[in-house]
PDB file of C-alpha atoms and ligand atoms in Angstrom:
ATOM      1  CA  MET A 159      24.508  90.813 -25.067  1.00 58.00           C
ATOM      2  CA  THR A 160      23.076  91.416 -21.617  1.00 64.00           C
ATOM      3  CA  GLY A 161      24.667  92.145 -18.228  1.00 67.00           C
ATOM      4  CA  PRO A 162      27.393  94.528 -17.125  1.00 66.00           C
ATOM      5  CA  GLU A 163      29.397  94.415 -20.390  1.00 69.00           C
ATOM      6  CA  SER A 164      26.376  95.528 -22.433  1.00 68.00           C
ATOM      7  CA  GLU A 165      26.179  98.579 -20.169  1.00 75.00           C
ATOM      8  CA  GLY A 166      29.796  99.460 -20.868  1.00 73.00           C
ATOM      9  CA  LEU A 167      31.083  98.141 -17.560  1.00 82.00           C
ATOM     10  CA  GLN A 168      34.285  96.170 -17.866  1.00 91.00           C
ATOM     11  CA  LEU A 169      34.191  92.751 -16.262  1.00 95.00           C
ATOM     12  CA  ARG A 170      37.105  91.974 -13.963  1.00 97.00           C
ATOM     13  CA  ARG A 171      38.730  88.866 -15.358  1.00 98.00           C
ATOM     14  CA  ALA A 172      41.461  86.557 -14.077  1.00 98.00           C
ATOM     15  CA  VAL A 173      42.981  83.297 -15.216  1.00 99.00           C
ATOM     16  CA  CYS A 174      43.929  80.216 -13.202  1.00 98.00           C
ATOM     17  CA  PRO A 175      46.351  78.295 -15.450  1.00 98.00           C
ATOM     18  CA  GLY A 176      47.723  74.810 -15.029  1.00 98.00           C
ATOM     19  CA  SER A 177      48.055  71.277 -16.358  1.00 98.00           C
ATOM     20  CA  PHE A 178      45.201  69.958 -14.185  1.00 98.00           C
ATOM     21  CA  ASP A 179      46.088  66.299 -14.848  1.00 98.00           C
ATOM     22  CA  PRO A 180      43.755  65.901 -12.989  1.00 98.00           C
ATOM     23  CA  ILE A 181      42.258  68.808 -11.015  1.00 98.00           C
ATOM     24  CA  THR A 182      42.698  68.342  -7.235  1.00 98.00           C
ATOM     25  CA  ASN A 183      40.954  69.857  -4.227  1.00 98.00           C
ATOM     26  CA  GLY A 184      43.929  72.227  -3.957  1.00 97.00           C
ATOM     27  CA  HIS A 185      43.328  73.601  -7.468  1.00 98.00           C
ATOM     28  CA  LEU A 186      39.605  73.774  -6.788  1.00 98.00           C
ATOM     29  CA  ASP A 187      40.157  75.776  -3.593  1.00 97.00           C
ATOM     30  CA  ILE A 188      42.171  78.392  -5.507  1.00 98.00           C
ATOM     31  CA  ILE A 189      39.601  78.583  -8.340  1.00 98.00           C
ATOM     32  CA  ALA A 190      36.761  78.913  -5.821  1.00 98.00           C
ATOM     33  CA  ARG A 191      38.525  81.742  -4.012  1.00 98.00           C
ATOM     34  CA  ALA A 192      39.400  83.507  -7.280  1.00 98.00           C
ATOM     35  CA  SER A 193      35.768  83.203  -8.381  1.00 98.00           C
ATOM     36  CA  LYS A 194      34.753  85.308  -5.350  1.00 98.00           C
ATOM     37  CA  LEU A 195      37.290  88.025  -6.196  1.00 98.00           C
ATOM     38  CA  TYR A 196      36.665  88.359  -9.958  1.00 98.00           C
ATOM     39  CA  ASP A 197      33.599  88.637 -12.180  1.00 98.00           C
ATOM     40  CA  VAL A 198      34.893  85.929 -14.523  1.00 98.00           C
ATOM     41  CA  VAL A 199      37.582  83.316 -13.850  1.00 98.00           C
ATOM     42  CA  HIS A 200      39.076  81.581 -16.859  1.00 98.00           C
ATOM     43  CA  VAL A 201      40.592  78.195 -16.102  1.00 99.00           C
ATOM     44  CA  ALA A 202      43.258  77.599 -18.750  1.00 98.00           C
ATOM     45  CA  VAL A 203      44.301  73.994 -19.301  1.00 98.00           C
ATOM     46  CA  MET A 204      47.735  74.608 -20.815  1.00 98.00           C
ATOM     47  CA  ILE A 205      48.747  72.043 -23.449  1.00 97.00           C
ATOM     48  CA  ASN A 206      52.258  70.710 -23.110  1.00 92.00           C
ATOM     49  CA  LYS A 207      52.937  68.469 -26.107  1.00 88.00           C
ATOM     50  CA  SER A 208      56.161  67.126 -24.572  1.00 90.00           C
ATOM     51  CA  LYS A 209      54.281  65.838 -21.525  1.00 88.00           C
ATOM     52  CA  GLN A 210      52.055  62.772 -21.934  1.00 90.00           C
ATOM     53  CA  GLY A 211      49.152  63.238 -19.550  1.00 96.00           C
ATOM     54  CA  LEU A 212      47.142  60.565 -17.779  1.00 98.00           C
ATOM     55  CA  PHE A 213      43.983  62.323 -19.004  1.00 98.00           C
ATOM     56  CA  THR A 214      43.433  63.945 -22.389  1.00 97.00           C
ATOM     57  CA  VAL A 215      42.962  67.701 -22.449  1.00 97.00           C
ATOM     58  CA  ALA A 216      39.287  67.174 -23.360  1.00 98.00           C
ATOM     59  CA  GLU A 217      38.817  64.891 -20.343  1.00 98.00           C
ATOM     60  CA  ARG A 218      40.505  67.410 -18.022  1.00 98.00           C
ATOM     61  CA  ILE A 219      38.263  70.195 -19.314  1.00 98.00           C
ATOM     62  CA  GLU A 220      35.149  68.093 -18.832  1.00 98.00           C
ATOM     63  CA  MET A 221      36.119  67.231 -15.233  1.00 98.00           C
ATOM     64  CA  ILE A 222      36.907  70.866 -14.389  1.00 98.00           C
ATOM     65  CA  ARG A 223      33.621  72.068 -15.913  1.00 98.00           C
ATOM     66  CA  GLU A 224      31.742  69.524 -13.839  1.00 98.00           C
ATOM     67  CA  VAL A 225      33.303  70.526 -10.515  1.00 98.00           C
ATOM     68  CA  THR A 226      33.307  74.311 -11.086  1.00 98.00           C
ATOM     69  CA  GLY A 227      29.799  74.544 -12.579  1.00 98.00           C
ATOM     70  CA  GLU A 228      28.275  75.593  -9.245  1.00 97.00           C
ATOM     71  CA  TYR A 229      30.384  78.789  -9.076  1.00 98.00           C
ATOM     72  CA  GLY A 230      28.574  80.281 -12.067  1.00 97.00           C
ATOM     73  CA  ASN A 231      31.428  82.506 -13.285  1.00 98.00           C
ATOM     74  CA  VAL A 232      34.114  80.016 -14.301  1.00 98.00           C
ATOM     75  CA  VAL A 233      34.975  79.437 -17.970  1.00 98.00           C
ATOM     76  CA  VAL A 234      37.149  76.435 -18.800  1.00 98.00           C
ATOM     77  CA  GLU A 235      39.313  76.421 -21.929  1.00 98.00           C
ATOM     78  CA  SER A 236      42.535  74.926 -23.230  1.00 98.00           C
ATOM     79  CA  HIS A 237      45.492  76.793 -24.729  1.00 98.00           C
ATOM     80  CA  HIS A 238      48.517  75.732 -26.726  1.00 97.00           C
ATOM     81  CA  GLY A 239      51.142  78.466 -26.474  1.00 97.00           C
ATOM     82  CA  LEU A 240      52.123  81.231 -24.120  1.00 98.00           C
ATOM     83  CA  LEU A 241      49.897  82.069 -21.185  1.00 98.00           C
ATOM     84  CA  VAL A 242      50.362  85.794 -21.918  1.00 98.00           C
ATOM     85  CA  ASP A 243      48.811  85.250 -25.372  1.00 98.00           C
ATOM     86  CA  PHE A 244      45.812  83.525 -23.784  1.00 98.00           C
ATOM     87  CA  CYS A 245      45.461  86.602 -21.541  1.00 98.00           C
ATOM     88  CA  LYS A 246      45.912  89.099 -24.397  1.00 98.00           C
ATOM     89  CA  GLU A 247      43.269  87.391 -26.576  1.00 98.00           C
ATOM     90  CA  ARG A 248      40.701  87.640 -23.774  1.00 98.00           C
ATOM     91  CA  ASP A 249      41.699  90.947 -22.199  1.00 97.00           C
ATOM     92  CA  ILE A 250      42.685  89.252 -18.914  1.00 98.00           C
ATOM     93  CA  PRO A 251      44.938  91.450 -16.737  1.00 98.00           C
ATOM     94  CA  ALA A 252      45.603  89.022 -13.882  1.00 98.00           C
ATOM     95  CA  ILE A 253      46.913  85.495 -13.310  1.00 98.00           C
ATOM     96  CA  VAL A 254      45.926  83.874  -9.992  1.00 98.00           C
ATOM     97  CA  LYS A 255      48.248  81.176  -8.674  1.00 98.00           C
ATOM     98  CA  GLY A 256      48.277  79.194  -5.448  1.00 97.00           C
ATOM     99  CA  LEU A 257      51.496  79.113  -3.439  1.00 97.00           C
ATOM    100  CA  ARG A 258      51.855  75.932  -1.427  1.00 95.00           C
ATOM    101  CA  ALA A 259      55.209  76.529   0.230  1.00 92.00           C
ATOM    102  CA  VAL A 260      58.457  78.467  -0.085  1.00 92.00           C
ATOM    103  CA  SER A 261      59.651  75.786  -2.513  1.00 90.00           C
ATOM    104  CA  ASP A 262      57.015  76.963  -5.026  1.00 94.00           C
ATOM    105  CA  PHE A 263      58.133  80.553  -4.759  1.00 95.00           C
ATOM    106  CA  ASP A 264      61.358  80.636  -6.811  1.00 96.00           C
ATOM    107  CA  TYR A 265      59.879  79.264 -10.026  1.00 97.00           C
ATOM    108  CA  GLU A 266      56.570  81.069  -9.578  1.00 98.00           C
ATOM    109  CA  LEU A 267      58.405  84.353  -9.115  1.00 98.00           C
ATOM    110  CA  GLN A 268      60.414  83.760 -12.298  1.00 98.00           C
ATOM    111  CA  MET A 269      57.258  83.027 -14.294  1.00 98.00           C
ATOM    112  CA  ALA A 270      55.428  86.012 -12.803  1.00 98.00           C
ATOM    113  CA  GLN A 271      58.306  88.357 -13.692  1.00 98.00           C
ATOM    114  CA  MET A 272      58.699  86.875 -17.176  1.00 98.00           C
ATOM    115  CA  ASN A 273      54.956  87.184 -17.868  1.00 98.00           C
ATOM    116  CA  ASN A 274      54.881  90.740 -16.571  1.00 98.00           C
ATOM    117  CA  GLY A 275      57.888  91.679 -18.683  1.00 98.00           C
ATOM    118  CA  LEU A 276      56.344  90.091 -21.803  1.00 98.00           C
ATOM    119  CA  SER A 277      52.944  91.732 -21.621  1.00 98.00           C
ATOM    120  CA  GLY A 278      52.347  93.624 -18.380  1.00 98.00           C
ATOM    121  CA  VAL A 279      50.011  90.941 -17.016  1.00 98.00           C
ATOM    122  CA  GLU A 280      50.064  90.780 -13.200  1.00 98.00           C
ATOM    123  CA  THR A 281      50.333  87.600 -11.106  1.00 98.00           C
ATOM    124  CA  LEU A 282      48.530  87.385  -7.777  1.00 98.00           C
ATOM    125  CA  PHE A 283      49.586  84.670  -5.361  1.00 98.00           C
ATOM    126  CA  VAL A 284      47.025  83.107  -3.057  1.00 97.00           C
ATOM    127  CA  PRO A 285      48.342  81.102  -0.104  1.00 96.00           C
ATOM    128  CA  THR A 286      47.145  77.526  -0.432  1.00 95.00           C
ATOM    129  CA  ASN A 287      44.798  76.261   2.234  1.00 96.00           C
ATOM    130  CA  PRO A 288      47.182  74.432   4.661  1.00 95.00           C
ATOM    131  CA  THR A 289      45.041  71.285   4.255  1.00 94.00           C
ATOM    132  CA  TYR A 290      46.378  71.077   0.698  1.00 95.00           C
ATOM    133  CA  SER A 291      49.896  72.465   1.090  1.00 94.00           C
ATOM    134  CA  PHE A 292      51.500  69.096   0.177  1.00 95.00           C
ATOM    135  CA  LEU A 293      49.111  68.303  -2.634  1.00 97.00           C
ATOM    136  CA  SER A 294      49.995  67.953  -6.315  1.00 97.00           C
ATOM    137  CA  SER A 295      48.446  66.078  -9.234  1.00 98.00           C
ATOM    138  CA  SER A 296      51.680  64.099  -9.700  1.00 97.00           C
ATOM    139  CA  LEU A 297      51.759  62.935  -6.072  1.00 98.00           C
ATOM    140  CA  VAL A 298      48.088  61.998  -6.137  1.00 98.00           C
ATOM    141  CA  LYS A 299      48.636  59.892  -9.295  1.00 98.00           C
ATOM    142  CA  GLU A 300      51.676  58.176  -7.794  1.00 98.00           C
ATOM    143  CA  VAL A 301      49.963  57.324  -4.508  1.00 98.00           C
ATOM    144  CA  ALA A 302      46.789  56.148  -6.286  1.00 98.00           C
ATOM    145  CA  ALA A 303      48.815  54.024  -8.724  1.00 97.00           C
ATOM    146  CA  TRP A 304      50.226  52.100  -5.737  1.00 97.00           C
ATOM    147  CA  GLY A 305      46.781  51.642  -4.246  1.00 96.00           C
ATOM    148  CA  GLY A 306      46.896  54.487  -1.689  1.00 98.00           C
ATOM    149  CA  ASP A 307      43.688  56.247  -0.712  1.00 98.00           C
ATOM    150  CA  VAL A 308      43.511  59.740  -2.246  1.00 98.00           C
ATOM    151  CA  SER A 309      39.726  60.038  -2.188  1.00 98.00           C
ATOM    152  CA  HIS A 310      39.857  62.961   0.286  1.00 97.00           C
ATOM    153  CA  LEU A 311      42.166  64.946  -2.029  1.00 98.00           C
ATOM    154  CA  LEU A 312      40.019  65.005  -5.151  1.00 98.00           C
ATOM    155  CA  PRO A 313      36.429  65.817  -6.050  1.00 98.00           C
ATOM    156  CA  ALA A 314      34.465  62.513  -6.019  1.00 98.00           C
ATOM    157  CA  THR A 315      33.897  62.427  -9.798  1.00 98.00           C
ATOM    158  CA  VAL A 316      37.593  63.058 -10.438  1.00 98.00           C
ATOM    159  CA  HIS A 317      38.577  60.345  -7.958  1.00 98.00           C
ATOM    160  CA  ARG A 318      36.312  57.852  -9.740  1.00 98.00           C
ATOM    161  CA  ALA A 319      37.814  58.810 -13.111  1.00 98.00           C
ATOM    162  CA  LEU A 320      41.347  58.413 -11.721  1.00 98.00           C
ATOM    163  CA  VAL A 321      40.674  54.951 -10.278  1.00 98.00           C
ATOM    164  CA  ARG A 322      39.053  53.906 -13.579  1.00 98.00           C
ATOM    165  CA  ARG A 323      41.931  55.223 -15.697  1.00 98.00           C
ATOM    166  CA  LEU A 324      44.596  53.580 -13.559  1.00 97.00           C
ATOM    167  CA  ALA A 325      42.726  50.259 -13.726  1.00 96.00           C
ATOM    168  CA  GLU A 326      42.523  50.540 -17.535  1.00 95.00           C
ATOM    169  CA  LYS A 327      46.255  51.161 -17.694  1.00 90.00           C
ATOM    170  CA  GLY A 328      46.859  48.080 -15.548  1.00 82.00           C
TER     171      GLY A 328
HETATM  172  O1  PNS B  31      50.087  72.812 -13.328  1.00 64.74           O
HETATM  173  P1  PNS B  31      51.462  73.221 -13.784  1.00 64.74           P
HETATM  174  O2  PNS B  31      52.007  72.201 -14.783  1.00 64.74           O
HETATM  175  O3  PNS B  31      52.404  73.463 -12.641  1.00 64.74           O
HETATM  176  O4  PNS B  31      51.294  74.632 -14.556  1.00 64.74           O
HETATM  177  C1  PNS B  31      52.376  75.308 -15.152  1.00 64.74           C
HETATM  178  C2  PNS B  31      51.858  76.245 -16.243  1.00 64.74           C
HETATM  179  C3  PNS B  31      51.091  75.421 -17.291  1.00 64.74           C
HETATM  180  C4  PNS B  31      50.913  77.257 -15.646  1.00 64.74           C
HETATM  181  C5  PNS B  31      53.080  76.971 -16.907  1.00 64.74           C
HETATM  182  O5  PNS B  31      54.003  76.031 -17.323  1.00 64.74           O
HETATM  183  C6  PNS B  31      52.631  77.842 -18.078  1.00 64.74           C
HETATM  184  O6  PNS B  31      52.151  78.940 -17.876  1.00 64.74           O
HETATM  185  N1  PNS B  31      52.806  77.314 -19.322  1.00 64.74           N
HETATM  186  C7  PNS B  31      52.344  77.966 -20.519  1.00 64.74           C
HETATM  187  C8  PNS B  31      53.504  78.327 -21.451  1.00 64.74           C
HETATM  188  C9  PNS B  31      54.137  79.636 -21.014  1.00 64.74           C
HETATM  189  O7  PNS B  31      53.510  80.686 -21.027  1.00 64.74           O
HETATM  190  N2  PNS B  31      55.395  79.534 -20.594  1.00 64.74           N
HETATM  191  C10 PNS B  31      56.156  80.662 -20.089  1.00 64.74           C
HETATM  192  C11 PNS B  31      55.954  80.859 -18.595  1.00 64.74           C
HETATM  193  S1  PNS B  31      56.788  82.271 -18.024  1.00 64.74           S
END
């Protein structure tokens, strides 16, 4: 092992969790900002078996790795189970979440308080860049499915994959 951890220095770690079906420019903005604040940012693609995604978890991970590679300190993984267990297993003390609008706040506050009560993990809220305050993966998929242009809302590779997948589905 080389680097700060080999010298006994603890790396500051945070996690950006989500479904990322697929990752949008809004997600990417939060991950990029978190990557400047922490030594290592774990992106956790949370598996929800009751929700059929447009992309498989493996595809989502591959897309996220591709678009976050340039940051140099982002690790992309999946997790089936509680987010607090993902954090415990990796010694991650902080969850970083984007807040788009007041409408996000109620549920995000509940999750933050639940997670803190379960394990002591902290949640830090980052205000979403106003350019992306309306943006969600669901909305992007809906607009794209009806032929709307969402190319400015996704990384180019993700946009290409979305157009391809929607065409396959017919
Ligand atoms: O991108 P999403 O779907 O809005 O992300 C929500 C997500 C996956 C971050 C949240 O549902 C979650 O943390 N799920 C993992 C299971 C869990 O820990 N549930 C208890 C939350 S208090």
